[in-house]
XYZ file of C-alpha atoms in Angstrom:
174
model
C 0.446 0.450 5.782
C -1.667 2.454 7.807
C 0.165 1.953 11.112
C 2.551 4.843 10.463
C 3.753 7.568 8.293
C 1.683 8.501 5.166
C -1.049 5.764 5.875
C -1.561 6.732 9.450
C -2.067 10.428 8.226
C -4.393 9.144 5.553
C -6.561 7.318 7.932
C -6.718 10.518 10.079
C -7.554 12.670 7.218
C -10.542 10.177 6.298
C -11.596 9.984 9.827
C -11.946 13.810 9.931
C -14.525 13.394 6.895
C -16.587 10.990 9.211
C -16.372 8.014 6.814
C -15.746 4.285 7.317
C -12.318 3.126 7.040
C -10.423 -0.403 6.898
C -6.944 0.093 8.044
C -4.249 -2.558 7.184
C -0.638 -3.179 8.371
C 1.334 -6.026 10.116
C 1.334 -4.532 13.662
C -2.088 -5.164 15.407
C -0.835 -3.016 18.484
C -0.124 0.094 16.139
C -3.351 -0.365 14.174
C -5.287 -0.267 17.431
C -3.757 2.989 18.343
C -4.744 4.380 14.941
C -8.049 2.894 15.052
C -8.659 4.782 18.665
C -7.540 7.987 17.247
C -9.356 7.659 14.160
C -12.662 7.180 16.209
C -11.873 9.914 18.401
C -11.389 12.178 15.230
C -14.805 11.281 13.894
C -14.667 8.077 11.824
C -18.195 6.588 11.537
C -16.392 3.060 11.749
C -12.959 1.661 11.690
C -12.061 -1.891 11.002
C -8.534 -3.556 11.383
C -6.839 -6.015 9.185
C -3.554 -7.302 10.147
C -1.827 -8.461 7.148
C 1.674 -8.926 5.562
C 1.956 -7.857 1.880
C 4.484 -10.372 1.161
C 1.599 -12.810 0.889
C 0.534 -11.658 -2.590
C -1.620 -14.624 -3.305
C -4.204 -13.554 -0.492
C -4.284 -9.874 -1.011
C -7.713 -9.952 -2.785
C -8.915 -11.229 0.761
C -8.525 -7.631 1.954
C -10.804 -6.158 -0.784
C -13.284 -9.147 0.065
C -13.464 -7.969 3.567
C -14.080 -4.586 2.763
C -17.082 -5.705 0.583
C -18.490 -8.038 2.921
C -18.182 -5.464 5.731
C -19.586 -2.128 4.078
C -20.951 -3.466 0.679
C -18.676 -1.345 -1.409
C -15.445 0.202 -1.935
C -15.089 4.034 -2.521
C -11.186 4.354 -2.215
C -7.995 2.331 -2.129
C -5.124 3.952 -0.663
C -2.183 1.582 -1.367
C 0.391 2.547 0.919
C 2.908 -0.028 2.058
C 6.592 -0.722 1.564
C 9.447 -2.990 2.660
C 12.575 -1.307 2.897
C 16.047 -2.805 2.839
C 18.528 -1.338 5.353
C 22.399 -2.030 5.194
C 24.852 -2.455 2.184
C 23.384 -4.818 -0.320
C 26.708 -5.814 -1.802
C 28.265 -6.668 1.432
C 25.367 -8.217 3.385
C 24.906 -11.757 2.366
C 21.401 -12.327 3.345
C 20.252 -9.293 1.232
C 21.483 -11.247 -1.852
C 19.384 -14.324 -1.115
C 16.737 -14.677 -3.691
C 14.016 -15.065 -0.933
C 15.069 -11.846 0.624
C 14.809 -10.145 -2.707
C 11.623 -11.917 -3.459
C 9.946 -10.575 -0.374
C 11.020 -7.032 -1.307
C 9.403 -7.219 -4.781
C 6.148 -8.866 -3.438
C 5.667 -6.199 -0.847
C 6.797 -3.227 -2.875
C 5.339 -4.194 -6.487
C 3.303 -7.534 -6.901
C 0.946 -6.542 -3.941
C 0.123 -3.096 -5.261
C -0.581 -4.730 -8.638
C -2.802 -7.425 -7.130
C -4.735 -4.880 -5.022
C -5.258 -3.005 -8.153
C -6.627 -5.901 -10.082
C -9.033 -7.001 -7.322
C -10.097 -3.631 -6.363
C -10.823 -1.983 -9.807
C -13.973 -3.852 -10.497
C -15.556 -2.570 -7.231
C -14.227 1.091 -7.738
C -15.696 1.045 -11.135
C -19.252 0.492 -9.595
C -18.868 3.275 -7.166
C -16.893 5.613 -9.523
C -13.877 5.137 -6.970
C -10.361 6.183 -7.036
C -7.014 4.363 -6.453
C -4.211 6.185 -4.879
C -0.697 4.781 -4.702
C 2.002 6.337 -2.489
C 5.594 6.562 -2.474
C 8.335 8.342 -0.638
C 11.074 10.590 -2.001
C 13.424 7.842 -1.550
C 11.914 6.334 -4.475
C 12.772 9.558 -6.582
C 16.301 9.830 -5.598
C 19.337 8.766 -7.454
C 21.516 6.025 -6.140
C 24.954 4.693 -6.670
C 25.430 1.104 -7.918
C 24.646 -1.641 -5.572
C 22.638 0.697 -3.287
C 20.005 -1.117 -1.474
C 17.642 1.608 -2.344
C 17.848 0.633 -5.985
C 15.391 -1.972 -5.390
C 12.964 0.326 -3.760
C 13.408 2.797 -6.669
C 12.704 0.122 -9.190
C 9.161 -0.631 -7.605
C 8.462 2.858 -7.073
C 9.382 3.728 -10.986
C 6.916 0.754 -11.791
C 4.318 2.367 -9.849
C 5.015 5.687 -11.382
C 4.705 4.040 -14.817
C 1.672 1.878 -14.072
C -0.636 4.618 -12.779
C -0.718 6.785 -15.818
C -1.239 3.691 -17.847
C -4.429 3.294 -16.035
C -5.735 6.836 -16.090
C -8.142 6.188 -19.134
C -10.493 5.357 -16.157
C -9.803 8.491 -14.481
C -9.762 6.659 -11.307
C -6.250 5.968 -10.661
C -3.656 8.535 -9.177
C -0.158 8.399 -7.899
C 0.787 10.338 -4.863
C 4.669 10.970 -4.665
């Protein structure tokens, strides 16, 4: 999301260009801090959307909000993830289907849904999509490592984006 790390920095970099931005994350308090800093840096408008990307079925509402608010979409930076912490094989709740489904919804399915919903709007503006990942998605882990699920999703993003480059509007940032 845009409340910390790569997403927060992306918001500031865009603000330095004096553009309109919509920032999305689960934490409204953190988003408000990013909003204030982005405005201070020169963003012409900064809208906040509080959203949990585990809610895959409604991801399109974010794209719809941008279109309703600004009339177009020039860039999509898809930068959100859910990390697992702890030892997967010895932590019972991490083995529950609901928990694993949440990880895959946030780290994989929501990125797909955002891409599908955003692409028609980006084609109109000759816009671009960016998908981010951390180096944790590139590392090799031992069997049973909790980061194997994160790596699986990152590998999909890595494989997905070149498949869509025919439009010259989809990029991966790793």
